[in-house]
Amino acid sequence: IFQPPAPESGLDCAERRYAWLTRCLNDFDKRHADRFPKSWHVSCSLCELFCHITRQHLVEVLGECHHKQDPNLPSQLVKVLRKSIEFENKVAIRFQKEFEDIGSDDEGTACATGPLALEFPGA
């Protein structure tokens, strides 16, 4: 859906990507999570894969748009950055809770957790 050069791959659709993953993770939790050991951190691994692919797509989109003379590009970039940080903080909190629920006897964690300490005053 979001792979460049599809129309949905643009910067203006980044927020839709994050909403899509949130729905997928919620669906996974409701329908499939109980089929896997918690120590596998499947939802976290799915999120990591999504973030890796999203990063690749956004790098490609940014590479294409830097050749264009778009006066709205700076504000679009700031909006995408804000939404990305909000999403990353929500995901970090989600997985931090998941790891806390499992307990400290878990050997090695699949995901790095902890919200980003970035805020935008007046945003």
PDB file of C-alpha atoms in Angstrom:
ATOM      1  CA  ILE A   1       0.000   0.000   0.000  1.00  0.00           C
ATOM      2  CA  PHE A   2       2.656   2.490   1.084  1.00  0.00           C
ATOM      3  CA  GLN A   3       5.539   1.458  -1.150  1.00  0.00           C
ATOM      4  CA  PRO A   4       6.962   4.196  -3.387  1.00  0.00           C
ATOM      5  CA  PRO A   5       6.044   5.375  -5.964  1.00  0.00           C
ATOM      6  CA  ALA A   6       2.414   4.739  -4.942  1.00  0.00           C
ATOM      7  CA  PRO A   7       0.409   7.882  -4.134  1.00  0.00           C
ATOM      8  CA  GLU A   8      -0.023   6.610  -0.551  1.00  0.00           C
ATOM      9  CA  SER A   9       3.763   6.562  -0.079  1.00  0.00           C
ATOM     10  CA  GLY A  10       4.123  10.327   0.195  1.00  0.00           C
ATOM     11  CA  LEU A  11       5.011  12.327   3.250  1.00  0.00           C
ATOM     12  CA  ASP A  12       1.400  13.367   3.665  1.00  0.00           C
ATOM     13  CA  CYS A  13       0.443   9.700   4.227  1.00  0.00           C
ATOM     14  CA  ALA A  14       3.014   8.905   6.924  1.00  0.00           C
ATOM     15  CA  GLU A  15       0.383   9.234   9.637  1.00  0.00           C
ATOM     16  CA  ARG A  16      -1.772   6.659   7.832  1.00  0.00           C
ATOM     17  CA  ARG A  17       1.166   4.218   7.974  1.00  0.00           C
ATOM     18  CA  TYR A  18       1.299   4.549  11.742  1.00  0.00           C
ATOM     19  CA  ALA A  19      -2.460   4.112  12.108  1.00  0.00           C
ATOM     20  CA  TRP A  20      -2.278   1.005   9.916  1.00  0.00           C
ATOM     21  CA  LEU A  21       0.422  -0.564  12.107  1.00  0.00           C
ATOM     22  CA  THR A  22      -1.521   0.282  15.266  1.00  0.00           C
ATOM     23  CA  ARG A  23      -4.574  -1.517  13.852  1.00  0.00           C
ATOM     24  CA  CYS A  24      -2.430  -4.502  12.811  1.00  0.00           C
ATOM     25  CA  LEU A  25      -0.827  -4.770  16.254  1.00  0.00           C
ATOM     26  CA  ASN A  26      -4.206  -4.548  17.969  1.00  0.00           C
ATOM     27  CA  ASP A  27      -5.575  -7.228  15.652  1.00  0.00           C
ATOM     28  CA  PHE A  28      -2.532  -9.413  16.323  1.00  0.00           C
ATOM     29  CA  ASP A  29      -2.982  -9.003  20.084  1.00  0.00           C
ATOM     30  CA  LYS A  30      -6.660  -9.972  19.908  1.00  0.00           C
ATOM     31  CA  ARG A  31      -6.424 -12.845  17.453  1.00  0.00           C
ATOM     32  CA  HIS A  32      -2.925 -14.324  17.449  1.00  0.00           C
ATOM     33  CA  ALA A  33      -0.761 -13.262  20.395  1.00  0.00           C
ATOM     34  CA  ASP A  34      -1.832 -16.160  22.604  1.00  0.00           C
ATOM     35  CA  ARG A  35      -0.438 -18.621  20.045  1.00  0.00           C
ATOM     36  CA  PHE A  36       3.157 -17.505  20.614  1.00  0.00           C
ATOM     37  CA  PRO A  37       5.293 -17.493  23.762  1.00  0.00           C
ATOM     38  CA  LYS A  38       5.483 -13.977  25.190  1.00  0.00           C
ATOM     39  CA  SER A  39       9.261 -14.277  25.290  1.00  0.00           C
ATOM     40  CA  TRP A  40       9.293 -14.260  21.469  1.00  0.00           C
ATOM     41  CA  HIS A  41       8.029 -10.655  21.420  1.00  0.00           C
ATOM     42  CA  VAL A  42       6.304 -11.235  18.076  1.00  0.00           C
ATOM     43  CA  SER A  43       4.401  -7.949  18.064  1.00  0.00           C
ATOM     44  CA  CYS A  44       7.633  -6.101  18.814  1.00  0.00           C
ATOM     45  CA  SER A  45       9.393  -7.883  15.954  1.00  0.00           C
ATOM     46  CA  LEU A  46       6.530  -7.006  13.600  1.00  0.00           C
ATOM     47  CA  CYS A  47       6.837  -3.393  14.680  1.00  0.00           C
ATOM     48  CA  GLU A  48      10.601  -3.403  14.119  1.00  0.00           C
ATOM     49  CA  LEU A  49      10.144  -4.790  10.604  1.00  0.00           C
ATOM     50  CA  PHE A  50       7.479  -2.188   9.856  1.00  0.00           C
ATOM     51  CA  CYS A  51       9.765   0.606  11.102  1.00  0.00           C
ATOM     52  CA  HIS A  52      12.676  -0.677   9.022  1.00  0.00           C
ATOM     53  CA  ILE A  53      10.576  -0.791   5.849  1.00  0.00           C
ATOM     54  CA  THR A  54       8.992   2.596   6.620  1.00  0.00           C
ATOM     55  CA  ARG A  55      12.434   4.134   7.049  1.00  0.00           C
ATOM     56  CA  GLN A  56      13.528   2.774   3.663  1.00  0.00           C
ATOM     57  CA  HIS A  57      10.379   4.121   2.009  1.00  0.00           C
ATOM     58  CA  LEU A  58      10.679   7.550   3.616  1.00  0.00           C
ATOM     59  CA  VAL A  59      14.337   7.821   2.593  1.00  0.00           C
ATOM     60  CA  GLU A  60      13.274   7.059  -0.978  1.00  0.00           C
ATOM     61  CA  VAL A  61      10.422   9.596  -0.846  1.00  0.00           C
ATOM     62  CA  LEU A  62      12.708  12.255   0.635  1.00  0.00           C
ATOM     63  CA  GLY A  63      15.296  11.539  -2.048  1.00  0.00           C
ATOM     64  CA  GLU A  64      12.689  12.206  -4.719  1.00  0.00           C
ATOM     65  CA  CYS A  65      11.137  15.305  -3.154  1.00  0.00           C
ATOM     66  CA  HIS A  66      14.395  17.113  -2.517  1.00  0.00           C
ATOM     67  CA  HIS A  67      14.611  17.769  -6.272  1.00  0.00           C
ATOM     68  CA  LYS A  68      11.219  19.494  -6.308  1.00  0.00           C
ATOM     69  CA  GLN A  69      10.553  23.143  -5.597  1.00  0.00           C
ATOM     70  CA  ASP A  70       7.674  22.726  -3.134  1.00  0.00           C
ATOM     71  CA  PRO A  71       7.101  25.655  -0.752  1.00  0.00           C
ATOM     72  CA  ASN A  72       5.078  23.365   1.556  1.00  0.00           C
ATOM     73  CA  LEU A  73       7.910  20.846   1.953  1.00  0.00           C
ATOM     74  CA  PRO A  74       9.442  22.340   5.142  1.00  0.00           C
ATOM     75  CA  SER A  75       6.090  22.358   6.955  1.00  0.00           C
ATOM     76  CA  GLN A  76       5.353  18.838   5.689  1.00  0.00           C
ATOM     77  CA  LEU A  77       8.703  17.621   7.000  1.00  0.00           C
ATOM     78  CA  VAL A  78       8.056  19.144  10.424  1.00  0.00           C
ATOM     79  CA  LYS A  79       4.584  17.566  10.543  1.00  0.00           C
ATOM     80  CA  VAL A  80       5.948  14.134   9.579  1.00  0.00           C
ATOM     81  CA  LEU A  81       8.724  14.454  12.146  1.00  0.00           C
ATOM     82  CA  ARG A  82       6.229  15.324  14.891  1.00  0.00           C
ATOM     83  CA  LYS A  83       3.889  12.479  13.968  1.00  0.00           C
ATOM     84  CA  SER A  84       6.813  10.063  13.772  1.00  0.00           C
ATOM     85  CA  ILE A  85       8.042  11.031  17.227  1.00  0.00           C
ATOM     86  CA  GLU A  86       4.511  10.715  18.647  1.00  0.00           C
ATOM     87  CA  PHE A  87       4.221   7.259  17.099  1.00  0.00           C
ATOM     88  CA  GLU A  88       7.646   6.189  18.356  1.00  0.00           C
ATOM     89  CA  ASN A  89       6.777   7.315  21.881  1.00  0.00           C
ATOM     90  CA  LYS A  90       3.475   5.388  21.836  1.00  0.00           C
ATOM     91  CA  VAL A  91       5.204   2.264  20.567  1.00  0.00           C
ATOM     92  CA  ALA A  92       8.006   2.596  23.121  1.00  0.00           C
ATOM     93  CA  ILE A  93       5.484   2.892  25.946  1.00  0.00           C
ATOM     94  CA  ARG A  94       3.511  -0.075  24.624  1.00  0.00           C
ATOM     95  CA  PHE A  95       6.534  -2.358  24.481  1.00  0.00           C
ATOM     96  CA  GLN A  96       7.986  -1.079  27.723  1.00  0.00           C
ATOM     97  CA  LYS A  97       4.756  -2.209  29.414  1.00  0.00           C
ATOM     98  CA  GLU A  98       4.922  -5.537  27.587  1.00  0.00           C
ATOM     99  CA  PHE A  99       8.440  -6.195  28.866  1.00  0.00           C
ATOM    100  CA  GLU A 100       7.525  -5.104  32.391  1.00  0.00           C
ATOM    101  CA  ASP A 101       4.565  -7.526  32.365  1.00  0.00           C
ATOM    102  CA  ILE A 102       6.848 -10.413  31.410  1.00  0.00           C
ATOM    103  CA  GLY A 103       9.239  -9.696  34.250  1.00  0.00           C
ATOM    104  CA  SER A 104      12.935  -9.471  34.722  1.00  0.00           C
ATOM    105  CA  ASP A 105      13.600 -13.201  34.206  1.00  0.00           C
ATOM    106  CA  ASP A 106      13.359 -12.769  30.424  1.00  0.00           C
ATOM    107  CA  GLU A 107      16.728 -13.374  28.801  1.00  0.00           C
ATOM    108  CA  GLY A 108      17.542 -10.684  26.285  1.00  0.00           C
ATOM    109  CA  THR A 109      14.871  -8.510  24.792  1.00  0.00           C
ATOM    110  CA  ALA A 110      14.090  -8.263  21.136  1.00  0.00           C
ATOM    111  CA  CYS A 111      13.320  -4.543  21.210  1.00  0.00           C
ATOM    112  CA  ALA A 112      14.852  -1.433  22.618  1.00  0.00           C
ATOM    113  CA  THR A 113      12.250   0.437  24.633  1.00  0.00           C
ATOM    114  CA  GLY A 114      11.861   3.842  26.163  1.00  0.00           C
ATOM    115  CA  PRO A 115      10.112   6.939  24.839  1.00  0.00           C
ATOM    116  CA  LEU A 116      12.079   9.580  23.035  1.00  0.00           C
ATOM    117  CA  ALA A 117      12.639  12.689  25.091  1.00  0.00           C
ATOM    118  CA  LEU A 118      11.746  15.044  22.262  1.00  0.00           C
ATOM    119  CA  GLU A 119       8.977  17.581  22.527  1.00  0.00           C
ATOM    120  CA  PHE A 120       7.893  20.470  20.378  1.00  0.00           C
ATOM    121  CA  PRO A 121       6.601  23.431  22.363  1.00  0.00           C
ATOM    122  CA  GLY A 122       3.404  24.832  20.972  1.00  0.00           C
ATOM    123  CA  ALA A 123       2.829  21.818  18.732  1.00  0.00           C
TER     124      ALA A 123
END
